[in-house]
Coordinates of C-alpha atoms and ligand atoms in Angstrom, one line a residue:
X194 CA -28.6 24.8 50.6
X195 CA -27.5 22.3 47.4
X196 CA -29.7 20.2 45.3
X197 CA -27.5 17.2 46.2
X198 CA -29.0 13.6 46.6
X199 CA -28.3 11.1 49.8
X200 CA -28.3 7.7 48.4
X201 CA -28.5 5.3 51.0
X202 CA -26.3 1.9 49.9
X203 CA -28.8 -1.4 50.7
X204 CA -27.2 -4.7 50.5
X205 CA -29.1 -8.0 51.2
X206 CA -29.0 -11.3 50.4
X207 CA -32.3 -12.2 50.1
X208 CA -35.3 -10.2 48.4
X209 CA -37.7 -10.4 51.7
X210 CA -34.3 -8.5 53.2
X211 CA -33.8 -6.2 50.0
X212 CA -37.5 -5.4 50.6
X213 CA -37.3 -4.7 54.4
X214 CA -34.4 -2.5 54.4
X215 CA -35.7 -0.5 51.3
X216 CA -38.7 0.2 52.9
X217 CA -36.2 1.8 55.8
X218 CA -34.2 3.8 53.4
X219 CA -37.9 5.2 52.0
X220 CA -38.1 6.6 55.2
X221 CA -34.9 8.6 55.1
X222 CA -33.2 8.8 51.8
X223 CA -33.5 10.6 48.0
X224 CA -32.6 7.4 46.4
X225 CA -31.5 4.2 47.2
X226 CA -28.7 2.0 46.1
X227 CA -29.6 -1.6 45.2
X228 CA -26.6 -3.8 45.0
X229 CA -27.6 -6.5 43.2
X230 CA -23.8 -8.0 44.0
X231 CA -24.9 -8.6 47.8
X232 CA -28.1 -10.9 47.0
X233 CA -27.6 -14.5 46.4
X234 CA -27.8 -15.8 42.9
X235 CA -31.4 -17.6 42.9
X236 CA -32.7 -14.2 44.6
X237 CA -31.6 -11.8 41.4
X238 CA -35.0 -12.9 39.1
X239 CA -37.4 -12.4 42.1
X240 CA -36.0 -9.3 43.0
X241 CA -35.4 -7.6 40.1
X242 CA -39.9 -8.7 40.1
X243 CA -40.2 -6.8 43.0
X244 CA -38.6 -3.8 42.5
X245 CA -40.6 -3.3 39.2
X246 CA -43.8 -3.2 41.5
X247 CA -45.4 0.4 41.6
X248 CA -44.7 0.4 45.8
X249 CA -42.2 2.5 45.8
X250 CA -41.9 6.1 46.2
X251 CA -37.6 6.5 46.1
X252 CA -35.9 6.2 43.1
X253 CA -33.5 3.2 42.8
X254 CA -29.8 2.9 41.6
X255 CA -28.9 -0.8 40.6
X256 CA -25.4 -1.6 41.0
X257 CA -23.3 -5.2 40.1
X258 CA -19.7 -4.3 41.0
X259 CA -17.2 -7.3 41.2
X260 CA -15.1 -8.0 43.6
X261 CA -12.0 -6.6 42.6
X262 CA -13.7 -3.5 42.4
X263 CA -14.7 -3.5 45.7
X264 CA -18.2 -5.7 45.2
X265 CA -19.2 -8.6 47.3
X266 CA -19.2 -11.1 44.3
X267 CA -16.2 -12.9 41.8
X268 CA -18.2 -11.7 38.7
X269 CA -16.4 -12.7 35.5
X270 CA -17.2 -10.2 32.7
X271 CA -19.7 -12.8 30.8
X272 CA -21.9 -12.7 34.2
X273 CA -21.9 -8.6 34.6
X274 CA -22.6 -8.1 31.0
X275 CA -25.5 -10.9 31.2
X276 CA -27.1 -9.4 33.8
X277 CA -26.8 -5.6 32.5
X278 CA -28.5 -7.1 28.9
X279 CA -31.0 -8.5 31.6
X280 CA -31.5 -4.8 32.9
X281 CA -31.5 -3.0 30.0
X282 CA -34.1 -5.3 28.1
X283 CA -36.7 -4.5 30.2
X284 CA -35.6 -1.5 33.0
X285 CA -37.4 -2.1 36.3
X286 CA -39.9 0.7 36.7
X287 CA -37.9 2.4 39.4
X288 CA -34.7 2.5 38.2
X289 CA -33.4 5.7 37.7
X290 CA -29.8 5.7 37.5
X291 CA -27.1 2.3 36.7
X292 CA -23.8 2.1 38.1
X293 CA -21.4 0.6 35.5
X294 CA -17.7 0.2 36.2
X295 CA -15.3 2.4 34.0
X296 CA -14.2 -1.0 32.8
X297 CA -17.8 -2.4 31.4
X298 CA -18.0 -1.5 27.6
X299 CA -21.9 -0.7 28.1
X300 CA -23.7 2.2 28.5
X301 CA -27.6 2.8 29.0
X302 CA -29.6 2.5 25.8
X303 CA -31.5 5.9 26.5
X304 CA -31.5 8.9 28.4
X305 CA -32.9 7.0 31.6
X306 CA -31.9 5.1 33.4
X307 CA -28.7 7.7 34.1
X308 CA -25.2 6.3 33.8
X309 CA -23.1 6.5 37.4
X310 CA -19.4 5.7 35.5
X311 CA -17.2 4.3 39.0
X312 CA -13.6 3.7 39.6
X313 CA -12.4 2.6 42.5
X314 CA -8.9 2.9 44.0
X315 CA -8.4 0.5 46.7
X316 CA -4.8 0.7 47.4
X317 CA -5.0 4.3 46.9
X318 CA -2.6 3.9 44.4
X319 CA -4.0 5.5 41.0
X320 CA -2.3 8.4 39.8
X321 CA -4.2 11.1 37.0
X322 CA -7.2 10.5 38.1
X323 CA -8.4 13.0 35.2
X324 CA -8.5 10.3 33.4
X325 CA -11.3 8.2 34.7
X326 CA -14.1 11.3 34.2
X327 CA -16.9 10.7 32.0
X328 CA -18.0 12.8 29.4
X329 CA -21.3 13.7 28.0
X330 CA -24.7 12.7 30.5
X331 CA -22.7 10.2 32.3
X332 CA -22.0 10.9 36.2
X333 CA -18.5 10.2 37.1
X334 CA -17.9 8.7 40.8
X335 CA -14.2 8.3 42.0
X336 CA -13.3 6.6 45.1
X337 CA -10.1 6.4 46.1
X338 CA -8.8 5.2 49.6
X339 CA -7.0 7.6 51.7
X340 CA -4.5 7.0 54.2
X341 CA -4.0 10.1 55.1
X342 CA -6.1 13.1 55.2
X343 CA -4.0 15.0 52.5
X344 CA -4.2 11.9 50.4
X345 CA -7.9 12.8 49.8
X346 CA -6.9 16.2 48.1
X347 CA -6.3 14.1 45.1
X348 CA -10.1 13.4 44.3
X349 CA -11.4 16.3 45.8
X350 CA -9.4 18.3 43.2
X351 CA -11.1 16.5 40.7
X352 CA -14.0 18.9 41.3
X353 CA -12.6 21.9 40.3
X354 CA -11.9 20.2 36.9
X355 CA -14.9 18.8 36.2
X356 CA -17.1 22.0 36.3
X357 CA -19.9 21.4 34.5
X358 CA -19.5 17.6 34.1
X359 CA -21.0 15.9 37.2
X360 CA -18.5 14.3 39.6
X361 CA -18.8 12.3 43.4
X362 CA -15.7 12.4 44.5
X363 CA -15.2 10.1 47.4
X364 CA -11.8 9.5 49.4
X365 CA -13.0 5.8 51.4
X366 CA -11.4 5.4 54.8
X367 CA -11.4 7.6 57.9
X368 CA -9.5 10.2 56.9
X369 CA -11.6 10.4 53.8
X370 CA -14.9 11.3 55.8
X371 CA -15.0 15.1 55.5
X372 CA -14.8 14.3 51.1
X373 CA -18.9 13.1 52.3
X374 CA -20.0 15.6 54.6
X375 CA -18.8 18.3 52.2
X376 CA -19.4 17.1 48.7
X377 CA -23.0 18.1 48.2
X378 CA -22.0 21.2 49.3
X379 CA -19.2 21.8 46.8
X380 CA -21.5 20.3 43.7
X381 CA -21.4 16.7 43.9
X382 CA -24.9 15.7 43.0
X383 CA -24.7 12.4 45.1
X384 CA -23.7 11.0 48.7
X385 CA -23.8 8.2 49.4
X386 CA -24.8 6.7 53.0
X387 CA -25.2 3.6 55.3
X388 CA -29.2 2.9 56.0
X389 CA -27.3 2.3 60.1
X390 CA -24.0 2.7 61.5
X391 CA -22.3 -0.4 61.2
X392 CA -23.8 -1.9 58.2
X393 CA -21.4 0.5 56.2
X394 CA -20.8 -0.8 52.2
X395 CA -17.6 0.9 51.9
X396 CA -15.1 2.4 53.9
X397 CA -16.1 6.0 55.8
X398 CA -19.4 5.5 54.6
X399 CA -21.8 7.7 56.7
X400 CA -25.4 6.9 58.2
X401 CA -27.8 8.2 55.7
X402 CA -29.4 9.8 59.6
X403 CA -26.2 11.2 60.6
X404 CA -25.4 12.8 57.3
X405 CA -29.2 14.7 57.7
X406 CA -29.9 15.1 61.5
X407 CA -25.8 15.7 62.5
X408 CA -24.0 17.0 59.8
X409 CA -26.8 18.4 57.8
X410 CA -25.5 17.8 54.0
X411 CA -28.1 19.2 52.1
X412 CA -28.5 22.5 54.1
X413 CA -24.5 23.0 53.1
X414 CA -22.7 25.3 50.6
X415 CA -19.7 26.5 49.4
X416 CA -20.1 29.8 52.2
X417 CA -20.6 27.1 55.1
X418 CA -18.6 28.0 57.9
X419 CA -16.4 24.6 58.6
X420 CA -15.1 23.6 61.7
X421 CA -13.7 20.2 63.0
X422 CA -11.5 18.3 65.0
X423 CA -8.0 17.3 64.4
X424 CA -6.3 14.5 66.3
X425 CA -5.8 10.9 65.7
X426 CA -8.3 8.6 66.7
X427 CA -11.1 11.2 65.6
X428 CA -14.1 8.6 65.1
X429 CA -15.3 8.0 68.5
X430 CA -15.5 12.2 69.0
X431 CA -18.8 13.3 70.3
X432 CA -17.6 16.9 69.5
X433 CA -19.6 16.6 66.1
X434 CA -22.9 16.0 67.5
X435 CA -22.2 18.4 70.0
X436 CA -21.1 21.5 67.8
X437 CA -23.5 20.8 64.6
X438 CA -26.9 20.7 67.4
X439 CA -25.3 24.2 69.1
X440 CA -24.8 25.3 64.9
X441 CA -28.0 24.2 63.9
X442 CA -30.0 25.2 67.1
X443 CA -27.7 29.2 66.1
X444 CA -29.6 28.6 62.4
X445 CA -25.8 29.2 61.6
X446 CA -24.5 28.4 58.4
X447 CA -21.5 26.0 59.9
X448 CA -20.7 22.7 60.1
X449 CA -18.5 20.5 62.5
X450 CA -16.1 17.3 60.7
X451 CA -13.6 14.8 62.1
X452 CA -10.9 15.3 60.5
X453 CA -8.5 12.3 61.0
X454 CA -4.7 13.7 60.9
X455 CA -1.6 11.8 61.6
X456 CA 1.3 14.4 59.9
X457 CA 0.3 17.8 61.1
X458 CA 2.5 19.7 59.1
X459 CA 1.2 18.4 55.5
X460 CA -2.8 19.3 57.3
X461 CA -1.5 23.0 58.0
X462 CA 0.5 23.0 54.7
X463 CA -2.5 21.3 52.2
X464 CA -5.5 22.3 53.6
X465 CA -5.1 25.0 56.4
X466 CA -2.4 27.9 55.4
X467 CA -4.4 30.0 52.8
X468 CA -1.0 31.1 51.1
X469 CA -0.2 27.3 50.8
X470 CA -3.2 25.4 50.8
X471 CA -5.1 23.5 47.7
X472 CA -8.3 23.3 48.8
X473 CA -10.3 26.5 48.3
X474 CA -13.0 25.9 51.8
X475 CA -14.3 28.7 53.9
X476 CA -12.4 26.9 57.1
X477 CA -12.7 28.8 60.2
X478 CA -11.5 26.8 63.4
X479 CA -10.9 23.3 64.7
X480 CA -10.9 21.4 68.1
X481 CA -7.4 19.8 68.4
X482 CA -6.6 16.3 70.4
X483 CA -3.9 13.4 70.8
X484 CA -1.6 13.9 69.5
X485 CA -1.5 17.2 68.6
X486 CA -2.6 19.4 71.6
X487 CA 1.3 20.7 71.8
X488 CA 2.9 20.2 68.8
X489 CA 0.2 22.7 67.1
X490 CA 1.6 25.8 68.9
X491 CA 4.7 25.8 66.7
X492 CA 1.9 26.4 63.9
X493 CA 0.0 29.4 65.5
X494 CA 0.7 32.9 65.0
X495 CA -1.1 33.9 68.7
X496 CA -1.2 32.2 71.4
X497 CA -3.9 32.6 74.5
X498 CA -0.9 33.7 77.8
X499 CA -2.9 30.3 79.1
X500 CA -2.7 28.2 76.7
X501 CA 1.2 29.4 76.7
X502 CA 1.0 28.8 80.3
X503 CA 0.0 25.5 80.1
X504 CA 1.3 24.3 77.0
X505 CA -0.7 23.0 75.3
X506 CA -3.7 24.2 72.3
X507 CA -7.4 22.2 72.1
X508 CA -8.7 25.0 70.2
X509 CA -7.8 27.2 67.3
X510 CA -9.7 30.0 65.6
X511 CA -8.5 31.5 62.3
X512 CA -8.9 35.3 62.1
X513 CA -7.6 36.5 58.5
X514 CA -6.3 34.1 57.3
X515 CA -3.9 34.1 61.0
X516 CA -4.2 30.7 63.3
X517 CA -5.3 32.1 67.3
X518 CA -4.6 29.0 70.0
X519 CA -6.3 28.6 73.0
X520 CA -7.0 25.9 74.9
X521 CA -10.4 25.5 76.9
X522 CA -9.7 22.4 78.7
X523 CA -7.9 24.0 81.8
X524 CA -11.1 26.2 83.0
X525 CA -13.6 23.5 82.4
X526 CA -12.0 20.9 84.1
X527 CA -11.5 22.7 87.2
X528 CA -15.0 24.3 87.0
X529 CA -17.0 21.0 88.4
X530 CA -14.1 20.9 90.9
X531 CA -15.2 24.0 92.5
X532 CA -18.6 23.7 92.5
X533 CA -18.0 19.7 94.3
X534 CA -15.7 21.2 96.8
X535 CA -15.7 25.0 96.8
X536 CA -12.3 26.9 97.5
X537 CA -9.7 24.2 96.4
X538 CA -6.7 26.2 98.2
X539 CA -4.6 23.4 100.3
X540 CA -7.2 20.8 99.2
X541 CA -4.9 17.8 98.2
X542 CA -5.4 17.0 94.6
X543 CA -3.8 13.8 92.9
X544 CA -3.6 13.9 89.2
X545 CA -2.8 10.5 87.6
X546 CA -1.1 10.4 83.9
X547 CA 0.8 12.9 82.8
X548 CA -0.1 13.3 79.4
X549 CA -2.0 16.8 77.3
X550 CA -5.3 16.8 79.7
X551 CA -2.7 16.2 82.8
X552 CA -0.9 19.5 81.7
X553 CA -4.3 20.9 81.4
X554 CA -5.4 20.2 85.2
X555 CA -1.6 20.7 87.1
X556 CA -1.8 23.8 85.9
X557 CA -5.3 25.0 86.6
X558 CA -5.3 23.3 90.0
X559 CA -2.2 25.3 90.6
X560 CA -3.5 28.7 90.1
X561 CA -6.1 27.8 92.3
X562 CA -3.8 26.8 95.2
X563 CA -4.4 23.2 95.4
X564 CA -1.8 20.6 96.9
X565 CA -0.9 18.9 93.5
X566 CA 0.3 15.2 93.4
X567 CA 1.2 13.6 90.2
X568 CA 0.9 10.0 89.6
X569 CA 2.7 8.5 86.5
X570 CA 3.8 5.1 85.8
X571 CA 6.8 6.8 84.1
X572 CA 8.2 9.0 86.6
X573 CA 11.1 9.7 84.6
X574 CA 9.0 10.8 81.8
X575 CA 6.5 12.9 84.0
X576 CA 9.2 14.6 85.8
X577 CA 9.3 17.2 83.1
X578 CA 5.5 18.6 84.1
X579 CA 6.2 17.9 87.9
X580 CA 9.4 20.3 87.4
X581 CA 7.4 22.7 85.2
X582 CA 5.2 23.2 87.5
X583 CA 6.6 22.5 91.0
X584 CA 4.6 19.7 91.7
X585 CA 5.0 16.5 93.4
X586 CA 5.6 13.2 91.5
X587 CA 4.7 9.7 92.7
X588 CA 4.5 6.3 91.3
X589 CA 1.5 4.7 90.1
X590 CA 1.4 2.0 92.3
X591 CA 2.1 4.3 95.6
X592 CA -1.9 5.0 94.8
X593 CA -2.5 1.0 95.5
X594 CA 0.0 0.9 98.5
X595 CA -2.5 3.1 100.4
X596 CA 0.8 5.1 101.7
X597 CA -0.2 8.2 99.7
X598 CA -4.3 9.0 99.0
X599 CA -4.9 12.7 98.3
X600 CA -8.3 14.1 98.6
X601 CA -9.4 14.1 95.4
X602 CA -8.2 11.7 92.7
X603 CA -8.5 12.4 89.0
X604 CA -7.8 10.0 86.3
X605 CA -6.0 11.7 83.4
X606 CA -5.4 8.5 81.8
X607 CA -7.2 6.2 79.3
X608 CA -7.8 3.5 82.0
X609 CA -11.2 2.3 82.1
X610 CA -12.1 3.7 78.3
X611 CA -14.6 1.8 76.7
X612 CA -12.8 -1.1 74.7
X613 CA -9.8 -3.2 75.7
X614 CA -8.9 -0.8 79.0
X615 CA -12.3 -0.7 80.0
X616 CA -12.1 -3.3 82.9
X617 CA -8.7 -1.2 84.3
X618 CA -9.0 1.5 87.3
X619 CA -6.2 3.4 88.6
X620 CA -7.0 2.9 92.2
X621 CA -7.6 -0.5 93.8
X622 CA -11.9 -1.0 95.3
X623 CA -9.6 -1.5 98.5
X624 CA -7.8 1.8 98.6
X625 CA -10.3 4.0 97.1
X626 CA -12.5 4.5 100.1
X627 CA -9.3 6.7 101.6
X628 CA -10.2 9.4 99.0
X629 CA -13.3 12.4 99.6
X630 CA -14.1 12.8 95.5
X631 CA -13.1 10.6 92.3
X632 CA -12.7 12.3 89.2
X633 CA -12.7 10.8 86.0
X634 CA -11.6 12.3 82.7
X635 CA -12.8 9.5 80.8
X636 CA -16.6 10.0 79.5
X637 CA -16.7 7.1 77.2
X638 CA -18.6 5.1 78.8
X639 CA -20.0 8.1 81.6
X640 CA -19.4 5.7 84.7
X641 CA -16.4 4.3 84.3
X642 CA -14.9 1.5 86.7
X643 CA -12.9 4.2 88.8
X644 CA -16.3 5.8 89.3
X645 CA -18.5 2.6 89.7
X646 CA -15.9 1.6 92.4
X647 CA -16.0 5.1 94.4
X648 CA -19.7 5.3 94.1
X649 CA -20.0 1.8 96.0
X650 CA -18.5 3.3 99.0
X651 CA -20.6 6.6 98.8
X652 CA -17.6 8.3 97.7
X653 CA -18.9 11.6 95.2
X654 CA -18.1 11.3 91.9
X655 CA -17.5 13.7 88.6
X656 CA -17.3 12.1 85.2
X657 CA -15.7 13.1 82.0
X658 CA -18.7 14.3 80.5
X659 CA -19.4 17.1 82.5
X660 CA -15.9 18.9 81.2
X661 CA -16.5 17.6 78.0
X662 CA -19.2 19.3 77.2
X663 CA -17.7 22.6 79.5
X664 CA -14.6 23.0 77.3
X665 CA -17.1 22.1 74.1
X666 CA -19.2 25.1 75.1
X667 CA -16.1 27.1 75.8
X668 CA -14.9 26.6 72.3
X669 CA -18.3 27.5 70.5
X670 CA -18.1 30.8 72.4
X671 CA -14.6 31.2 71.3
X672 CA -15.6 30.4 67.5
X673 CA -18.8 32.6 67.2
X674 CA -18.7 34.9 69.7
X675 CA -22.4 33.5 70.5
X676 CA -23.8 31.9 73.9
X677 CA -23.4 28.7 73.4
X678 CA -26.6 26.2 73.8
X679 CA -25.3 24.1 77.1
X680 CA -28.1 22.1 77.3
X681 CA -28.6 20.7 73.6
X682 CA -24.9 20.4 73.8
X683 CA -25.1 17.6 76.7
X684 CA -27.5 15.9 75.4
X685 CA -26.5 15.4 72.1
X686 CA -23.3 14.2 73.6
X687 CA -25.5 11.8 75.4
X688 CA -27.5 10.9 72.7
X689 CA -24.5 10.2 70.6
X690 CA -22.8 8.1 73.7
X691 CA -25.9 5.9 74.3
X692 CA -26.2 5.3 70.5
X693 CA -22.4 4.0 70.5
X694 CA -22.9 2.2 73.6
X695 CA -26.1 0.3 72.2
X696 CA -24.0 -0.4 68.7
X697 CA -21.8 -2.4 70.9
X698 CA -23.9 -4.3 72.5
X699 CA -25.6 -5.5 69.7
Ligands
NAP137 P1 -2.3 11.7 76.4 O1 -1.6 13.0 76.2 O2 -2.0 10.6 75.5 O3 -1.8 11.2 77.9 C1 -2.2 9.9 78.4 C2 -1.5 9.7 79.8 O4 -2.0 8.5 80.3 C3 0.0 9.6 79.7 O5 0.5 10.2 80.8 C4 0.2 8.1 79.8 O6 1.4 7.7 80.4 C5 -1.0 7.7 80.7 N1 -1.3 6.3 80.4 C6 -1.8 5.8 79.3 N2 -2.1 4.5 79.4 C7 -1.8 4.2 80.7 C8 -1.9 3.0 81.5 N3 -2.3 1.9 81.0 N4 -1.5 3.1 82.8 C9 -1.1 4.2 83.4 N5 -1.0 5.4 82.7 C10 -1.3 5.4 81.4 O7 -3.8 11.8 76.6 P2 -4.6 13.1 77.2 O8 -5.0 14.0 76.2 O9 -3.9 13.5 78.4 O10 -6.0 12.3 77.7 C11 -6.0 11.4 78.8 C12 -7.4 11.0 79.0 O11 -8.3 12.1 79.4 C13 -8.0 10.4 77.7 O12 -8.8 9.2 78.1 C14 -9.0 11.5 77.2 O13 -10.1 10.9 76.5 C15 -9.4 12.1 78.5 N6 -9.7 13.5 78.3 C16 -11.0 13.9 78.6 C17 -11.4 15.2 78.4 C18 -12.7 15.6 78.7 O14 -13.1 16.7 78.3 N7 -13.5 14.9 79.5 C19 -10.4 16.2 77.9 C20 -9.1 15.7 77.6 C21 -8.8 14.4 77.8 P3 2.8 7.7 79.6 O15 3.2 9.2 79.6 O16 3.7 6.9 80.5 O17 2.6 7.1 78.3

């Protein structure tokens, strides 16, 4: 538990818009943002009416940030310090707390409203960051952009100095996100959020609902267990939602961040190693995917004879201090397998791609007996798992020849993934009615085009989700030695999928 504040961000550019979306934020939020740089010019007087009205029950924040500092407006100095004379004259009822830029040579003429002094870093460039914390009752906020996730330790250090003075440290991007889920927790007295996915007023901003019902901010401290996911892309995970609703369903003290890394050795190094790492957090595990699934076991200091086996880690737990690998995608692929099909000794299994999840299923289906086909549009390239494993390789395109169909087909590739290869299947409507089962590793969306295709001609089907949610499970168990909640688990992964899938069609 903190006694943190989720500000949710509102920009509009009219007042009968400002007024609608507060009243949403009302719903949800501590306190809510107003900037003032969204809404046109002739809407500032009415507005600034409004707001002075006794309807409101949140606390607002007025913010007028220019352009170059990341605002929605050119504002030349003579306009910002015009309309912050206009403020300060005669402060709107409401208005609890004033965001002026660390540039603006104003400050609030009493103890209310609250000073919020920003910088923000853009470029990610700014160096001694120190320097831009206020002193005395103003509240610093630092954003800085961050590239990369270890580019974020910069402002989140800031913490640690500040101590008593009050600081919201923010590193904006993707790799910044875990700076927002965490910082209530570790004594910033402000997040701040998006009123809906989507409508986002700064990079990595969070939904002020996702930051309550997913990740559960305010419930966090500095003795909250964290857990996450590691890989690059990390945003379109549903791991999250489906770990925090198995932590919070436990009552368990944990939380579960995407954590976007591209150079795994600077992640282990910064943030993970405790002999090496600059961020004091009570870290206890993460989920690992593209591209790191192999090159973490050079990292780990045990390794699951599976894992080994396979070679390749989704899952690490750290025991003293000591990183453990296992990886839980093997069992919980072929789990659905056997249930569709029974004993899969002799069945004739094609695997298509021969990439991490690829490894994952050759090798399961192996110690299960299966016939194993792989299908790669590299063959040179897949040749090293067919050897491996003493499997047999194809081409791609022998799949569309109708020369080779095994009885079951699974797609270990991205083809038919929501987004640009969402309209691609690895087997032709023509040649799929030669195959008994279609297997698709994909979940995003759950019925891909493979699937769709195979389910016209009768043909059973198992989508991504099912294993998904399987290893998920796995992993939770793994973690915290407790059952894990299967059910809440699915459907939070569906919830979360739907939710996605109705963004986009918006
Ligand atoms: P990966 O290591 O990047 O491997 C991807 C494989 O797909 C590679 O063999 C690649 O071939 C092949 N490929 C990529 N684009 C292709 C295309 N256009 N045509 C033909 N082959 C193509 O990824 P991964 O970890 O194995 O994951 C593969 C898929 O499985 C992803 O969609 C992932 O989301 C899904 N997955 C699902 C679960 C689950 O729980 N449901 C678990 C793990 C993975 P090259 O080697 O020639 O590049």
């Amino acid at each position: 538990m903190n006694t943190g504040k989720i500000c949710i961000s509102v920009c509009a550019k009219t007042t009968d818009e400002l007024l609608r979306k507060i009243a949403s934020a009302e719903k949800i939020g501590d306190m809510i943002e107003l900037r003032f740089d969204c809404l046109k010019k002739e809407e500032i007087q009415t507005a600034l009416k409004e707001i002075s009205s006794n309807k409101f029950k949140k606390p607002f924040l007025i913010t007028f940030r220019p352009k170059n500092q990341g605002g929605y407006k050119n504002l030349t100095d003579d306009i910002r310090n015009k309309f912050w004379s206009i403020i300060f004259k005669e402060i709107p009822k409401n208005v609890l707390y004033v965001d002026l830029e660390y540039d603006l040579d104003k400050t609030s003429p009493s103890q209310e409203p609250k000073v919020i002094r920003s910088f923000h870093d853009f470029e990610g460039t700014q160096k001694n960051l120190e320097k831009f914390l206020s002193s005395g009752n103003e509240i610093s906020k630092i954003a800085i952009q961050s590239s990369a996730i270890t580019d974020s330790l910069a402002v989140w250090k800031l913490l640690e100095i500040a101590k008593e003075t009050k600081l919201v440290p923010i590193a904006m991007g993707e790799a910044g996100k875990w700076t927002r889920i965490l910082g209530l927790a570790y004594g910033s007295p402000i997040i701040y959020s998006s009123l809906e996915a989507g409508i986002e007023t700064a990079p990595g901003q969070i939904s002020a609902k996702d930051l309550i019902e997913v990740y559960r901010v305010k419930e966090l401290d500095r003795n909250t267990e964290i857990y996450g996911i590691i890989g690059n892309p990390v945003s379109h995970s549903l791991s999250p939602h489906m770990h925090n609703a198995a932590f919070k369903h436990h009552k368990l003290n944990a939380v579960y961040i995407p954590f976007e890394v591209n150079n795994l050795n600077n992640f282990i190094k910064r943030m993970v190693r405790e002999e090496t790492r600059e961020t004091n957090w009570n870290l206890k595990g993460f989920s690992v995917t593209i591209p790191h699934k192999e090159t973490i076991i050079k990292h780990l200091d045990f390794i699951d004879k599976d894992a080994k086996a396979i070679g390749a880690v989704n899952t690490v737990k750290i025991v003293n201090g000591k990183l453990h690998g296992y990886n839980t995608d093997a069992d919980s692929f072929i789990d659905p397998l056997r249930k569709a099909l029974g004993d899969l000794k002799n069945v004739s299994v094609g695997i298509i791609g021969n990439g991490g999840a690829a490894r994952a299923c050759v090798f399961a289906l192996k110690r299960d007996g299966a016939n194993v086909t792989i299908f790669a549009r590299d063959t040179n390239k897949a040749s090293t798992l067919a050897t491996e494993f003493d499997v047999e390789l194809e081409n791609i395109m022998g799949l569309d020849s109708g020369l080779r169909t095994p009885d079951c087909l699974v797609n270990a590739t991205p083809l038919g993934t929501t987004g640009k290869l969402e309209k691609e299947t690895p087997i032709s409507a023509k040649q799929i009615k030669n195959i008994q089962l279609a297997y698709d590793l994909v979940y995003n969306p759950i019925e891909t085009l493979f699937l769709r295709e195979a389910r016209r001609v009768d043909i059973p089907t198992i989508n991504g989700l099912e294993m998904l949610v399987a290893q998920g499970i796995k992993q939770f168990r793994i973690w915290t030695t407790l059952e894990a909640p299967a059910q809440i688990m699915k459907e939070a992964a569906l919830k979360c999928l739907k939710e996605k899938t109705n963004r986009k069609d918006r």
